[in-house]
Amino acid sequence: MPDHDNTALLSRQTKRRRVDIGVKRTVGTASAFFAKARATFLGAMNPQGAEQDVEYAVVQHADGEKSNVLRKLLKRANSYEDAMMPFPGATIISQLLKNNMNKNGGTEPSFQASGLSSTGSEVQQEDVCSNSSRDSPPECLSPFGRPALGHFDVDRFCDEHLRAKRARVENIIRGMSHSPSVALRGQDGEREGAPRPSSPRDSYRENKRKQRLPQQQQQSFQQLVSARKEQKREERRQLKQQLEDMQKQLRQLQEKFYQIYDSSDSDIEGDGDLSEGSLRSGSLEARARGSVGRSDTELCELDPGHFLDRARALLREQELAENKPEREGGPRERAEHPAALQPPEGKHLAETLKQELNTAVSQVVDTVVKVFAAKPARQPPQVFAPLQMPQARFAVNGDHHDFHTANQRLQCFGDVILPTTLDTFGSVPMPAAAAAAAADQTEALPLVVRKNSSDQPAPGPPAGGHHQPLHQSPLSATAGFTASTFRHPFPLPLMAYPFQSPLGAPAGSFSGKDRASPESLDLTRETAGLRTKMSSHHLSHHPCSPAHPPGAAEGLSLSLIKSECGDLQDMSEISPYSGSAMQEGLSPNHLKKAKLMFFYTRYPSSNMLKTYFSDVKFNRCITSQLIKWFSNFREFYYIQMEKYARQAINDGAASSEELSITRDCELYRALNMHYNKANDFEVPERFLEVAQITLREFFNAIIAGKDVDPSWKKAIYKVICKLDSEVPEIFKSPNCLQELLHE
DNA sequence: TTTTGTCCTG
DNA sequence: CAGGACAAAA
């Protein structure tokens, strides 16, 4: 027991506060920011990858891992990108890359400046293509930036064939990633002046039309086509090679980036915008320079601020490399290179990338919100079905894979791990009584994520709406998402309800009267409080059958109760199967039992606890939790004692002899309310004696003025701890509550 | 070093 | 009631 004077206490608190804010928070903001930025970036490129990415990032963040966050994150990103590489046009980067290549075929130098906007340049591409399809075929490029070889009709045919193909591809891409901001940019205005006979839409139709070529023509050029195919294969190989190079370079770049990140943690928060831009352009650079195949060593000397410059330079090089061998590159192409050097383009690059990200993110958000807002009622009536089949969440959204992954990604932004989309539960019917408990429930969950009280439009049908707005991940709101769809996935009343009755009545059989009893409400609260840090993993394995036998109500909470207790050794003890009789966690009934035991023993030893909670599989965490319970009980007990002792003194009591504790005195009622709220347990007489002794101790100590001594309670504690009496044997029974309360 | 207990906060 | 800091005991 610590002896502190007030000064010491004060300094202790101050110190503690400092520690509290210190490491974790700063690290949290910085690393979380970058994790998020990175994830956003990757998310736009690959929803699935990003989803896991963010998840990972947030978990790391929670662990307080500092610099390793980004490192690991980036490494992961690598592997995801590897996986997705074969799909050009599916990512922002590749679009950007394509556009940059494409601009080699641009007709005007000014094109370059705007060439980085994928939305804008897509239109431009089209225009270029349609232009050339009428006038100058050689100017039209293949999707991969290779110009068509062009002489005579052969080339014309091949060119048109390619164009047609490209039109299809573009069509697909446009369908996949239709951007809301298709507005033409300023530079496009210049191009409007150029000779262009048809509108974009016209040229698009034209492309489609040209897919169908006269039969005769096809036959006559078949050989040439096969030759072209061969060529394309070669092209594909080259591209593959390039992609591999790019991946390699991207990796190096990433390494470089987190080196920088490690060395300048403190600066990052301030200029996050710049760094974010650098990151993106860095990735772009890595890809863009793939075909150049240059040495990478120089990268090591870059700092984030130079990435933009490097990106510009490399894009330029790439243009050169691509243009030279295949085209009789007119002076026009070289003429545009000086323009690439101008500083404003770096800003263009960054801004365009930012725009891309914003667009992608807002698209995803819109889509997700739209999807979930229009969600129909479709859940099976079985109450626990979603819990039994965690995979159901994939089935639910199986038709909208994109939306699903996007949703998960956003969920991960919002919280540590929210693996289940809420709509899995959105329309789950539940006992009305349990629903009624929801209001009470939400108030008593200090540990479960729950903060946002803002009104969100109920996404589900009104029928199932009464239990909806239970939980919302706090970050989903802070991250700026209109996250009506990202609430806590657990149907908390459903989880809590089965434990409410110590008698273990089935959930469905509760009457309204039962529910209204203070005891059941209290137990609900306790249940919720106990259910800390559950993960979906535990839920998934939970054997919550609706037909669960009443007597096993406690067993239900088995894997729900905090299994977070650190050690791997502890975790390994937690079996996903509840076949054994031992519980891995403490249930609300255990708490109730502990409270009743407090009437007999105020200072139980850990061995005693093990004896009396024999149905619990003890580990360090369980033990300390039980001890903590009793510590809390004592705290309340002593506070009450002191309070009433002082009150008696104020009331003019002269001697401790005047003080007595009866079953109808105020102090007793307070204690009984605390430890035996339902009043369904007969408090032993011995407890009254002990309480009276305690009260008198306090009274005497205060009268004697000992309370000026900061450790004056210590003596009282010593006395009280000797007054423990034997706990009845019945408490050793796991079912003691039923037996006790039935009497 | 671990365990146990108190104090404080949320 | 839980978590954390802290201290004393084991």
Short mmCIF file of N, CA and C (backbone and C1' of nucleotides) in Angstrom, two decimals, chain A residues 12 16 562 591 595 625 628-629 633, chain C residues 1-9:
data_model
loop_
_atom_site.label_atom_id
_atom_site.label_comp_id
_atom_site.label_asym_id
_atom_site.label_seq_id
_atom_site.Cartn_x
_atom_site.Cartn_y
_atom_site.Cartn_z
N ARG A 12 2.76 12.49 -9.29
CA ARG A 12 2.58 11.21 -9.95
C ARG A 12 1.58 11.32 -11.09
N ARG A 16 2.13 10.81 -14.95
CA ARG A 16 1.38 9.80 -15.69
C ARG A 16 0.75 10.41 -16.92
N LYS A 562 -13.31 -11.03 -22.57
CA LYS A 562 -12.00 -10.56 -22.98
C LYS A 562 -10.96 -11.66 -23.03
N LEU A 591 -19.29 -12.38 -12.18
CA LEU A 591 -19.19 -11.12 -11.46
C LEU A 591 -20.21 -11.07 -10.33
N LYS A 595 -19.46 -10.78 -6.34
CA LYS A 595 -20.05 -9.77 -5.45
C LYS A 595 -20.68 -10.41 -4.22
N GLN A 625 -8.00 -10.12 -13.18
CA GLN A 625 -9.31 -9.49 -13.32
C GLN A 625 -10.17 -9.75 -12.08
N LYS A 628 -8.91 -7.74 -9.36
CA LYS A 628 -9.31 -6.37 -9.60
C LYS A 628 -10.77 -6.14 -9.20
N TRP A 629 -11.58 -7.14 -9.48
CA TRP A 629 -12.97 -7.01 -9.06
C TRP A 629 -13.06 -6.78 -7.56
N PHE A 633 -14.48 -3.80 -5.41
CA PHE A 633 -15.49 -3.95 -4.36
C PHE A 633 -15.05 -3.25 -3.09
P DC C 1 -19.06 -4.00 -10.42
"O5'" DC C 1 -17.91 -3.87 -11.52
"C5'" DC C 1 -18.26 -4.10 -12.85
"C4'" DC C 1 -17.28 -3.42 -13.74
"C3'" DC C 1 -15.86 -3.98 -13.60
"O3'" DC C 1 -15.47 -4.54 -14.83
"C1'" DC C 1 -15.89 -1.60 -13.65
P DA C 2 -14.18 -5.32 -14.91
"O5'" DA C 2 -13.28 -4.33 -15.78
"C5'" DA C 2 -13.83 -3.79 -16.96
"C4'" DA C 2 -12.82 -2.87 -17.61
"C3'" DA C 2 -11.39 -3.40 -17.60
"O3'" DA C 2 -10.76 -3.07 -18.82
"C1'" DA C 2 -11.50 -1.36 -16.40
P DG C 3 -9.43 -3.73 -19.14
"O5'" DG C 3 -8.44 -2.49 -19.09
"C5'" DG C 3 -8.85 -1.28 -19.71
"C4'" DG C 3 -7.86 -0.19 -19.37
"C3'" DG C 3 -6.42 -0.70 -19.23
"O3'" DG C 3 -5.57 0.18 -19.94
"C1'" DG C 3 -7.08 0.46 -17.28
P DG C 4 -4.13 -0.26 -20.20
"O5'" DG C 4 -3.33 0.77 -19.30
"C5'" DG C 4 -3.69 2.14 -19.34
"C4'" DG C 4 -3.06 2.85 -18.17
"C3'" DG C 4 -1.64 2.39 -17.86
"O3'" DG C 4 -0.79 3.52 -17.84
"C1'" DG C 4 -2.96 2.40 -15.91
P DA C 5 0.73 3.30 -17.80
"O5'" DA C 5 1.11 3.95 -16.40
"C5'" DA C 5 0.53 5.20 -16.05
"C4'" DA C 5 0.80 5.48 -14.59
"C3'" DA C 5 2.21 5.10 -14.14
"O3'" DA C 5 2.76 6.17 -13.38
"C1'" DA C 5 0.59 4.04 -12.77
P DC C 6 4.25 6.16 -13.04
"O5'" DC C 6 4.25 5.56 -11.56
"C5'" DC C 6 3.35 6.11 -10.62
"C4'" DC C 6 3.25 5.19 -9.44
"C3'" DC C 6 4.58 4.61 -8.97
"O3'" DC C 6 4.94 5.23 -7.75
"C1'" DC C 6 2.79 3.04 -8.89
P DA C 7 6.33 4.98 -7.14
"O5'" DA C 7 5.95 3.96 -5.98
"C5'" DA C 7 4.84 4.25 -5.16
"C4'" DA C 7 4.56 3.07 -4.26
"C3'" DA C 7 5.82 2.42 -3.67
"O3'" DA C 7 5.56 2.12 -2.31
"C1'" DA C 7 4.53 0.81 -4.79
P DA C 8 6.73 1.96 -1.31
"O5'" DA C 8 6.32 0.59 -0.59
"C5'" DA C 8 4.98 0.42 -0.17
"C4'" DA C 8 4.64 -1.05 -0.11
"C3'" DA C 8 5.73 -1.90 0.57
"O3'" DA C 8 5.09 -2.77 1.49
"C1'" DA C 8 5.19 -2.78 -1.56
P DA C 9 5.95 -3.58 2.46
"O5'" DA C 9 5.52 -5.07 2.07
"C5'" DA C 9 4.15 -5.33 1.78
"C4'" DA C 9 4.03 -6.64 1.05
"C3'" DA C 9 4.89 -7.77 1.63
"O3'" DA C 9 4.11 -8.95 1.65
"C1'" DA C 9 5.36 -7.50 -0.66
#
